[in-house]
Coordinates of C-alpha atoms in Angstrom, one line a residue:
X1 CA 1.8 35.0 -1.3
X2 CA 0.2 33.9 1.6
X3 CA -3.6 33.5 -0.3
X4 CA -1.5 31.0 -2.7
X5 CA -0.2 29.0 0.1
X6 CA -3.8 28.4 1.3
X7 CA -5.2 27.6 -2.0
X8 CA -1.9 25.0 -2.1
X9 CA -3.0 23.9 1.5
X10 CA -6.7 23.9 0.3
X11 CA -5.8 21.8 -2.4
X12 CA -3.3 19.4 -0.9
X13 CA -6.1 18.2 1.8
X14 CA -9.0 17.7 -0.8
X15 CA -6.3 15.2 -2.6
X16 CA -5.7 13.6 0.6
X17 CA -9.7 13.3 1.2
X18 CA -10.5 12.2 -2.2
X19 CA -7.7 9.5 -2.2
X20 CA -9.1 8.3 0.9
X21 CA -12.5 8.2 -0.2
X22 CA -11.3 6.0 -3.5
X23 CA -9.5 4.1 -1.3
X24 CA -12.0 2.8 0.9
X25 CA -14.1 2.4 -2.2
X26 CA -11.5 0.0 -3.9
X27 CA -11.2 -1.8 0.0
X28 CA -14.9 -2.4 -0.4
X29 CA -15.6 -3.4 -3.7
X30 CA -12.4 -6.0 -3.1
X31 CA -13.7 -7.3 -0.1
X32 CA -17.0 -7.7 -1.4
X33 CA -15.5 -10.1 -4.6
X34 CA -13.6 -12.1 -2.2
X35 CA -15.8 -12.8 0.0
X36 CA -18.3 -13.9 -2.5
X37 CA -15.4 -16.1 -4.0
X38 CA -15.2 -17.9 -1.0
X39 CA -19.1 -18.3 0.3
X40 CA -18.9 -15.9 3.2
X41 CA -21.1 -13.3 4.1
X42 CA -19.5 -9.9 4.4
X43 CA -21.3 -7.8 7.4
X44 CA -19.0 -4.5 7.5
X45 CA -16.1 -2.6 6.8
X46 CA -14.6 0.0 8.6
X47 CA -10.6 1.9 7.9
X48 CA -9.3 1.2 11.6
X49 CA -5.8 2.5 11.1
X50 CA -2.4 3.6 9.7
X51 CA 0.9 2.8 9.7
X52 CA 4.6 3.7 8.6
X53 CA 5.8 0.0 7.4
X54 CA 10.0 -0.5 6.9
X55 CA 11.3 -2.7 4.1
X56 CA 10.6 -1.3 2.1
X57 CA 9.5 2.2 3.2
X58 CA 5.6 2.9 3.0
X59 CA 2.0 3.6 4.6
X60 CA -0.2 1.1 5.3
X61 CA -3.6 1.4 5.7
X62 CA -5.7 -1.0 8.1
X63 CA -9.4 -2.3 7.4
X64 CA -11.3 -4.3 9.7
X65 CA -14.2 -5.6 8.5
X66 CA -16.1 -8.6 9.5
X67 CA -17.8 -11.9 8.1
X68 CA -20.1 -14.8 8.5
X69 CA -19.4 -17.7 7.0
X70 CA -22.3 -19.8 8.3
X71 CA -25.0 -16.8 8.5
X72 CA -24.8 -17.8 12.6
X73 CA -21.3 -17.1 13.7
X74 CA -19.4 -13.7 13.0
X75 CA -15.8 -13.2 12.3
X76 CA -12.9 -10.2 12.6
X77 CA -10.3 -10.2 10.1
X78 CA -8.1 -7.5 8.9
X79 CA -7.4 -5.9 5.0
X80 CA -4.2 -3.9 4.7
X81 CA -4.0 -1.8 1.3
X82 CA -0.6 0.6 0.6
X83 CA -2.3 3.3 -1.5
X84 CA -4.4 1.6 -4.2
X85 CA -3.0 -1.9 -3.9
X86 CA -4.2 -4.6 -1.3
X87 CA -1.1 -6.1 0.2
X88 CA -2.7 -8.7 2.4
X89 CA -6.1 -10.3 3.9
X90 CA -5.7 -12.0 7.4
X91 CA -8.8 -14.2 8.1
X92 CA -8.6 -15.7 11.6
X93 CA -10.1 -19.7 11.7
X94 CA -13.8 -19.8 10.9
X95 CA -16.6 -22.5 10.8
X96 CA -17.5 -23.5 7.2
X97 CA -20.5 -24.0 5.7
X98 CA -22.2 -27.2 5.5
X99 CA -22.7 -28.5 2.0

């Protein structure tokens, strides 16, 4: 009994790591297309957090990543996924590009 509840255990935290893993995959793949969409420069990405959201009930988990959007300057803004799913990108005001 107690070999199958470490197998269980064994099992339920390689789940947990390989949702993580295709989660951060998914966060980078999606900030890569948008920042291409709108002409910025993304420099890096990094999971900074997590937390319990109400209304409706679920966990949200924080990227930071920063940008350029003139090659010069460098930005912080923040991705917030719940599971597979981005639920928001905050960019904070930023220089454009010259055209």
């Amino acid at each position: 009994m107690g070999e199958m509840l470490g197998i269980l255990l064994l099992m339920a935290i390689a789940g947990l790591f390989w949702q993580a893993r295709r989660q951060a995959e998914l966060a980078s793949h999606y900030m890569q297309r948008y920042c291409q969409r709108y002409d910025l420069q993304l420099l890096s990405l990094a999971r900074s957090r997590q937390e319990l959201a109400r209304h409706p009930l679920r966990l949200l988990t924080h990227y930071q990543f920063e940008f350029s959007s003139d090659g010069e300057s460098h930005y912080q803004g923040t991705l917030k996924m719940q599971g597979l799913h981005v639920v928001a990108v905050e960019l904070p005001p930023h220089r454009m590009p010259h055209s």
